[in-house]
Amino acid sequence: MVKMTVITESERLVIREWTESDAAAALAIYGSSEVARWLSPAMEQVPNELTMRLLLRSWIEAGKSLVLPAGRWAIVSRADGEVVGGLILSLLPPYEEDFEIGWQLKPAAWGRGLATEASHALLRWAFATGTIDELYAVARPQNLRACATARRLGMEWVGETDKYYGLAMQIYRIRAAELDPAPFAPEPRQH
């Protein structure tokens, strides 16, 4: 059995390290054209499970040399153990001074507040490491879903720039003191 390190948890989710055995579940995320079109840096839609397994292997290996809080993790539903998304904390190019948080969910998991809940848990964990005091999120202007998630996290819009990834990006920022320390509580679903 593969040992998986849990990074943090929330009411409905577990944030843990990726494993190569997550390839099929990860393909539902990164193999989706609806997800891949918004990734930055720009990344092609992953075409098949073998390619996804190789990509996961590269993420796992690269993670061994990253300094906390940088990393890539799987978002797993507590209810059924299903991988529903991925999270990343990484240094933003070109100067690698600012940390970015990124989230990706498979389309079937959209609309339930999971990206916000997972990202809030990861923000709390990242700030608790004591190594950073602010985080950024970058989103293409047309990615309304990502921009809305950043705002729900309490991130402040600070402008638009093309210095990251060579793309026009909306920039959001949150400082440790601005993050609501209470666990994220999902809003009741409207019927």
PDB file of C-alpha atoms in Angstrom:
ATOM      1  CA  MET A   1       0.000   0.000   0.000  1.00  0.00           C
ATOM      2  CA  VAL A   2       1.252   3.491  -0.882  1.00  0.00           C
ATOM      3  CA  LYS A   3       1.737   5.822   2.090  1.00  0.00           C
ATOM      4  CA  MET A   4       0.025   9.153   1.539  1.00  0.00           C
ATOM      5  CA  THR A   5       0.896  12.179   3.618  1.00  0.00           C
ATOM      6  CA  VAL A   6      -2.079  14.298   4.613  1.00  0.00           C
ATOM      7  CA  ILE A   7      -1.235  18.005   4.508  1.00  0.00           C
ATOM      8  CA  THR A   8      -4.434  19.396   6.007  1.00  0.00           C
ATOM      9  CA  GLU A   9      -8.159  18.733   6.207  1.00  0.00           C
ATOM     10  CA  SER A  10     -11.469  20.554   6.157  1.00  0.00           C
ATOM     11  CA  GLU A  11     -15.041  19.603   6.942  1.00  0.00           C
ATOM     12  CA  ARG A  12     -15.584  17.729   3.663  1.00  0.00           C
ATOM     13  CA  LEU A  13     -12.075  17.327   2.255  1.00  0.00           C
ATOM     14  CA  VAL A  14      -8.608  15.890   2.825  1.00  0.00           C
ATOM     15  CA  ILE A  15      -5.607  17.537   1.169  1.00  0.00           C
ATOM     16  CA  ARG A  16      -2.902  14.934   0.609  1.00  0.00           C
ATOM     17  CA  GLU A  17       0.102  14.173  -1.538  1.00  0.00           C
ATOM     18  CA  TRP A  18      -0.488  12.805  -5.024  1.00  0.00           C
ATOM     19  CA  THR A  19       0.353   9.176  -5.796  1.00  0.00           C
ATOM     20  CA  GLU A  20       0.825   7.543  -9.179  1.00  0.00           C
ATOM     21  CA  SER A  21      -2.254   5.424  -8.453  1.00  0.00           C
ATOM     22  CA  ASP A  22      -4.289   8.665  -8.684  1.00  0.00           C
ATOM     23  CA  ALA A  23      -3.700   8.784 -12.465  1.00  0.00           C
ATOM     24  CA  ALA A  24      -7.258   7.901 -13.543  1.00  0.00           C
ATOM     25  CA  ALA A  25      -8.809  10.361 -11.093  1.00  0.00           C
ATOM     26  CA  ALA A  26      -6.287  13.071 -12.003  1.00  0.00           C
ATOM     27  CA  LEU A  27      -7.075  12.562 -15.690  1.00  0.00           C
ATOM     28  CA  ALA A  28     -10.686  13.586 -14.957  1.00  0.00           C
ATOM     29  CA  ILE A  29      -9.205  16.934 -13.862  1.00  0.00           C
ATOM     30  CA  TYR A  30      -6.204  17.643 -16.071  1.00  0.00           C
ATOM     31  CA  GLY A  31      -7.578  15.675 -19.025  1.00  0.00           C
ATOM     32  CA  SER A  32     -10.649  17.899 -19.134  1.00  0.00           C
ATOM     33  CA  SER A  33     -10.569  20.620 -21.769  1.00  0.00           C
ATOM     34  CA  GLU A  34     -12.778  22.706 -19.452  1.00  0.00           C
ATOM     35  CA  VAL A  35      -9.964  22.700 -16.862  1.00  0.00           C
ATOM     36  CA  ALA A  36      -6.883  22.702 -19.102  1.00  0.00           C
ATOM     37  CA  ARG A  37      -7.923  25.851 -20.963  1.00  0.00           C
ATOM     38  CA  TRP A  38      -7.500  27.929 -17.782  1.00  0.00           C
ATOM     39  CA  LEU A  39      -4.237  26.507 -16.434  1.00  0.00           C
ATOM     40  CA  SER A  40      -1.260  28.787 -15.964  1.00  0.00           C
ATOM     41  CA  PRO A  41       1.326  28.286 -16.973  1.00  0.00           C
ATOM     42  CA  ALA A  42      -0.515  27.118 -20.061  1.00  0.00           C
ATOM     43  CA  MET A  43      -0.623  23.341 -20.073  1.00  0.00           C
ATOM     44  CA  GLU A  44      -2.066  21.081 -22.734  1.00  0.00           C
ATOM     45  CA  GLN A  45      -4.983  18.854 -21.874  1.00  0.00           C
ATOM     46  CA  VAL A  46      -3.507  15.557 -20.628  1.00  0.00           C
ATOM     47  CA  PRO A  47      -4.417  13.033 -23.346  1.00  0.00           C
ATOM     48  CA  ASN A  48      -4.457   9.698 -21.492  1.00  0.00           C
ATOM     49  CA  GLU A  49      -3.877   7.876 -18.226  1.00  0.00           C
ATOM     50  CA  LEU A  50      -0.281   6.876 -19.040  1.00  0.00           C
ATOM     51  CA  THR A  51       0.684  10.509 -19.671  1.00  0.00           C
ATOM     52  CA  MET A  52      -1.118  11.515 -16.470  1.00  0.00           C
ATOM     53  CA  ARG A  53       0.801   8.869 -14.505  1.00  0.00           C
ATOM     54  CA  LEU A  54       4.104  10.213 -15.887  1.00  0.00           C
ATOM     55  CA  LEU A  55       3.073  13.777 -15.013  1.00  0.00           C
ATOM     56  CA  LEU A  56       2.138  12.724 -11.473  1.00  0.00           C
ATOM     57  CA  ARG A  57       5.497  10.964 -11.155  1.00  0.00           C
ATOM     58  CA  SER A  58       7.277  14.178 -12.175  1.00  0.00           C
ATOM     59  CA  TRP A  59       5.235  16.224  -9.673  1.00  0.00           C
ATOM     60  CA  ILE A  60       6.014  13.738  -6.895  1.00  0.00           C
ATOM     61  CA  GLU A  61       9.735  13.745  -7.682  1.00  0.00           C
ATOM     62  CA  ALA A  62       9.896  17.548  -7.994  1.00  0.00           C
ATOM     63  CA  GLY A  63       8.051  17.873  -4.689  1.00  0.00           C
ATOM     64  CA  LYS A  64      10.905  16.178  -2.854  1.00  0.00           C
ATOM     65  CA  SER A  65      13.175  19.165  -3.509  1.00  0.00           C
ATOM     66  CA  LEU A  66      10.656  21.958  -2.899  1.00  0.00           C
ATOM     67  CA  VAL A  67      10.858  24.136   0.185  1.00  0.00           C
ATOM     68  CA  LEU A  68       7.674  24.424   2.235  1.00  0.00           C
ATOM     69  CA  PRO A  69       5.078  25.570   1.678  1.00  0.00           C
ATOM     70  CA  ALA A  70       5.524  24.837  -2.053  1.00  0.00           C
ATOM     71  CA  GLY A  71       3.948  21.690  -3.415  1.00  0.00           C
ATOM     72  CA  ARG A  72       1.154  19.974  -5.345  1.00  0.00           C
ATOM     73  CA  TRP A  73      -1.598  18.009  -3.635  1.00  0.00           C
ATOM     74  CA  ALA A  74      -4.752  16.029  -4.317  1.00  0.00           C
ATOM     75  CA  ILE A  75      -8.128  17.168  -2.985  1.00  0.00           C
ATOM     76  CA  VAL A  76     -10.032  14.116  -1.723  1.00  0.00           C
ATOM     77  CA  SER A  77     -13.677  13.889  -0.644  1.00  0.00           C
ATOM     78  CA  ARG A  78     -14.031  12.615   2.920  1.00  0.00           C
ATOM     79  CA  ALA A  79     -17.427  11.115   2.053  1.00  0.00           C
ATOM     80  CA  ASP A  80     -16.218   8.602  -0.534  1.00  0.00           C
ATOM     81  CA  GLY A  81     -12.430   8.946  -0.897  1.00  0.00           C
ATOM     82  CA  GLU A  82     -12.802  10.288  -4.446  1.00  0.00           C
ATOM     83  CA  VAL A  83     -10.101  12.617  -5.798  1.00  0.00           C
ATOM     84  CA  VAL A  84     -12.049  15.713  -6.878  1.00  0.00           C
ATOM     85  CA  GLY A  85      -9.245  18.174  -7.587  1.00  0.00           C
ATOM     86  CA  GLY A  86      -5.733  19.418  -7.152  1.00  0.00           C
ATOM     87  CA  LEU A  87      -4.004  22.290  -5.351  1.00  0.00           C
ATOM     88  CA  ILE A  88      -0.659  23.948  -5.924  1.00  0.00           C
ATOM     89  CA  LEU A  89       1.503  26.406  -4.026  1.00  0.00           C
ATOM     90  CA  SER A  90       4.405  27.631  -6.134  1.00  0.00           C
ATOM     91  CA  LEU A  91       6.655  30.591  -6.713  1.00  0.00           C
ATOM     92  CA  LEU A  92       5.439  32.956  -9.414  1.00  0.00           C
ATOM     93  CA  PRO A  93       7.760  33.707 -12.312  1.00  0.00           C
ATOM     94  CA  PRO A  94       9.787  35.557 -13.362  1.00  0.00           C
ATOM     95  CA  TYR A  95      11.422  36.565 -10.080  1.00  0.00           C
ATOM     96  CA  GLU A  96      10.198  33.722  -7.877  1.00  0.00           C
ATOM     97  CA  GLU A  97       9.589  35.993  -4.912  1.00  0.00           C
ATOM     98  CA  ASP A  98       5.803  35.702  -4.582  1.00  0.00           C
ATOM     99  CA  PHE A  99       3.872  32.525  -3.795  1.00  0.00           C
ATOM    100  CA  GLU A 100       0.804  31.589  -5.802  1.00  0.00           C
ATOM    101  CA  ILE A 101      -2.043  29.318  -4.783  1.00  0.00           C
ATOM    102  CA  GLY A 102      -3.868  27.493  -7.552  1.00  0.00           C
ATOM    103  CA  TRP A 103      -6.809  25.120  -7.545  1.00  0.00           C
ATOM    104  CA  GLN A 104      -8.278  22.798 -10.144  1.00  0.00           C
ATOM    105  CA  LEU A 105     -11.421  20.696  -9.805  1.00  0.00           C
ATOM    106  CA  LYS A 106     -12.882  18.157 -12.158  1.00  0.00           C
ATOM    107  CA  PRO A 107     -15.993  19.658 -13.793  1.00  0.00           C
ATOM    108  CA  ALA A 108     -18.333  17.166 -12.066  1.00  0.00           C
ATOM    109  CA  ALA A 109     -17.262  18.713  -8.719  1.00  0.00           C
ATOM    110  CA  TRP A 110     -17.903  22.338  -9.713  1.00  0.00           C
ATOM    111  CA  GLY A 111     -20.524  24.446  -7.984  1.00  0.00           C
ATOM    112  CA  ARG A 112     -20.336  22.910  -4.484  1.00  0.00           C
ATOM    113  CA  GLY A 113     -17.781  25.254  -2.878  1.00  0.00           C
ATOM    114  CA  LEU A 114     -15.066  22.575  -2.865  1.00  0.00           C
ATOM    115  CA  ALA A 115     -12.372  24.775  -4.448  1.00  0.00           C
ATOM    116  CA  THR A 116     -12.979  27.477  -1.856  1.00  0.00           C
ATOM    117  CA  GLU A 117     -13.051  25.007   1.033  1.00  0.00           C
ATOM    118  CA  ALA A 118      -9.866  23.206  -0.073  1.00  0.00           C
ATOM    119  CA  SER A 119      -8.020  26.440  -0.843  1.00  0.00           C
ATOM    120  CA  HIS A 120      -9.002  27.972   2.510  1.00  0.00           C
ATOM    121  CA  ALA A 121      -7.651  24.916   4.335  1.00  0.00           C
ATOM    122  CA  LEU A 122      -4.412  25.106   2.342  1.00  0.00           C
ATOM    123  CA  LEU A 123      -4.071  28.859   2.982  1.00  0.00           C
ATOM    124  CA  ARG A 124      -4.431  28.257   6.737  1.00  0.00           C
ATOM    125  CA  TRP A 125      -1.799  25.507   6.576  1.00  0.00           C
ATOM    126  CA  ALA A 126       0.601  27.587   4.427  1.00  0.00           C
ATOM    127  CA  PHE A 127       0.413  30.607   6.714  1.00  0.00           C
ATOM    128  CA  ALA A 128       0.838  28.360   9.784  1.00  0.00           C
ATOM    129  CA  THR A 129       4.224  27.190   8.438  1.00  0.00           C
ATOM    130  CA  GLY A 130       5.500  30.678   9.299  1.00  0.00           C
ATOM    131  CA  THR A 131       7.516  30.877   6.081  1.00  0.00           C
ATOM    132  CA  ILE A 132       5.217  33.230   4.147  1.00  0.00           C
ATOM    133  CA  ASP A 133       2.900  36.083   5.040  1.00  0.00           C
ATOM    134  CA  GLU A 134       1.042  36.608   1.778  1.00  0.00           C
ATOM    135  CA  LEU A 135      -0.194  34.555  -1.169  1.00  0.00           C
ATOM    136  CA  TYR A 136      -1.385  35.453  -4.657  1.00  0.00           C
ATOM    137  CA  ALA A 137      -3.844  33.877  -7.037  1.00  0.00           C
ATOM    138  CA  VAL A 138      -3.640  34.593 -10.751  1.00  0.00           C
ATOM    139  CA  ALA A 139      -6.506  33.998 -13.168  1.00  0.00           C
ATOM    140  CA  ARG A 140      -7.208  34.804 -16.764  1.00  0.00           C
ATOM    141  CA  PRO A 141      -9.790  37.611 -16.911  1.00  0.00           C
ATOM    142  CA  GLN A 142     -12.365  35.366 -18.622  1.00  0.00           C
ATOM    143  CA  ASN A 143     -12.065  32.706 -15.895  1.00  0.00           C
ATOM    144  CA  LEU A 144     -14.952  34.070 -13.851  1.00  0.00           C
ATOM    145  CA  ARG A 145     -15.154  30.923 -11.729  1.00  0.00           C
ATOM    146  CA  ALA A 146     -11.527  31.297 -10.500  1.00  0.00           C
ATOM    147  CA  CYS A 147     -11.950  35.030  -9.886  1.00  0.00           C
ATOM    148  CA  ALA A 148     -15.084  34.357  -7.816  1.00  0.00           C
ATOM    149  CA  THR A 149     -13.255  31.689  -5.774  1.00  0.00           C
ATOM    150  CA  ALA A 150     -10.417  34.118  -5.037  1.00  0.00           C
ATOM    151  CA  ARG A 151     -12.942  36.693  -3.785  1.00  0.00           C
ATOM    152  CA  ARG A 152     -14.751  34.081  -1.643  1.00  0.00           C
ATOM    153  CA  LEU A 153     -11.387  33.293  -0.039  1.00  0.00           C
ATOM    154  CA  GLY A 154     -11.131  36.945   1.025  1.00  0.00           C
ATOM    155  CA  MET A 155      -8.440  37.722  -1.535  1.00  0.00           C
ATOM    156  CA  GLU A 156      -8.207  41.327  -2.701  1.00  0.00           C
ATOM    157  CA  TRP A 157      -8.005  42.173  -6.403  1.00  0.00           C
ATOM    158  CA  VAL A 158      -4.748  44.082  -6.907  1.00  0.00           C
ATOM    159  CA  GLY A 159      -4.701  44.537 -10.664  1.00  0.00           C
ATOM    160  CA  GLU A 160      -3.983  42.973 -14.013  1.00  0.00           C
ATOM    161  CA  THR A 161      -0.562  42.159 -15.425  1.00  0.00           C
ATOM    162  CA  ASP A 162       1.122  40.073 -18.096  1.00  0.00           C
ATOM    163  CA  LYS A 163       4.368  39.564 -16.160  1.00  0.00           C
ATOM    164  CA  TYR A 164       3.308  36.076 -15.020  1.00  0.00           C
ATOM    165  CA  TYR A 165       3.355  33.351 -17.657  1.00  0.00           C
ATOM    166  CA  GLY A 166       3.219  35.892 -20.522  1.00  0.00           C
ATOM    167  CA  LEU A 167      -0.586  36.034 -20.259  1.00  0.00           C
ATOM    168  CA  ALA A 168      -2.918  38.822 -19.179  1.00  0.00           C
ATOM    169  CA  MET A 169      -3.843  37.799 -15.635  1.00  0.00           C
ATOM    170  CA  GLN A 170      -6.057  39.135 -12.877  1.00  0.00           C
ATOM    171  CA  ILE A 171      -4.063  39.226  -9.635  1.00  0.00           C
ATOM    172  CA  TYR A 172      -5.540  38.590  -6.181  1.00  0.00           C
ATOM    173  CA  ARG A 173      -3.676  38.734  -2.857  1.00  0.00           C
ATOM    174  CA  ILE A 174      -4.297  37.715   0.714  1.00  0.00           C
ATOM    175  CA  ARG A 175      -2.107  38.335   3.727  1.00  0.00           C
ATOM    176  CA  ALA A 176      -1.968  36.003   6.711  1.00  0.00           C
ATOM    177  CA  ALA A 177      -3.668  38.575   8.959  1.00  0.00           C
ATOM    178  CA  GLU A 178      -6.570  38.882   6.482  1.00  0.00           C
ATOM    179  CA  LEU A 179      -7.454  35.191   6.328  1.00  0.00           C
ATOM    180  CA  ASP A 180     -10.464  34.197   8.381  1.00  0.00           C
ATOM    181  CA  PRO A 181      -8.924  31.782  10.907  1.00  0.00           C
ATOM    182  CA  ALA A 182     -12.166  29.820  11.323  1.00  0.00           C
ATOM    183  CA  PRO A 183     -12.567  26.702   9.238  1.00  0.00           C
ATOM    184  CA  PHE A 184     -14.436  27.324   5.999  1.00  0.00           C
ATOM    185  CA  ALA A 185     -18.090  26.400   6.336  1.00  0.00           C
ATOM    186  CA  PRO A 186     -19.781  25.562   3.046  1.00  0.00           C
ATOM    187  CA  GLU A 187     -22.973  27.470   2.378  1.00  0.00           C
ATOM    188  CA  PRO A 188     -26.156  25.400   2.267  1.00  0.00           C
ATOM    189  CA  ARG A 189     -27.135  24.489  -1.293  1.00  0.00           C
ATOM    190  CA  GLN A 190     -30.064  26.339  -2.789  1.00  0.00           C
ATOM    191  CA  HIS A 191     -32.638  24.141  -4.482  1.00  0.00           C
TER     192      HIS A 191
END
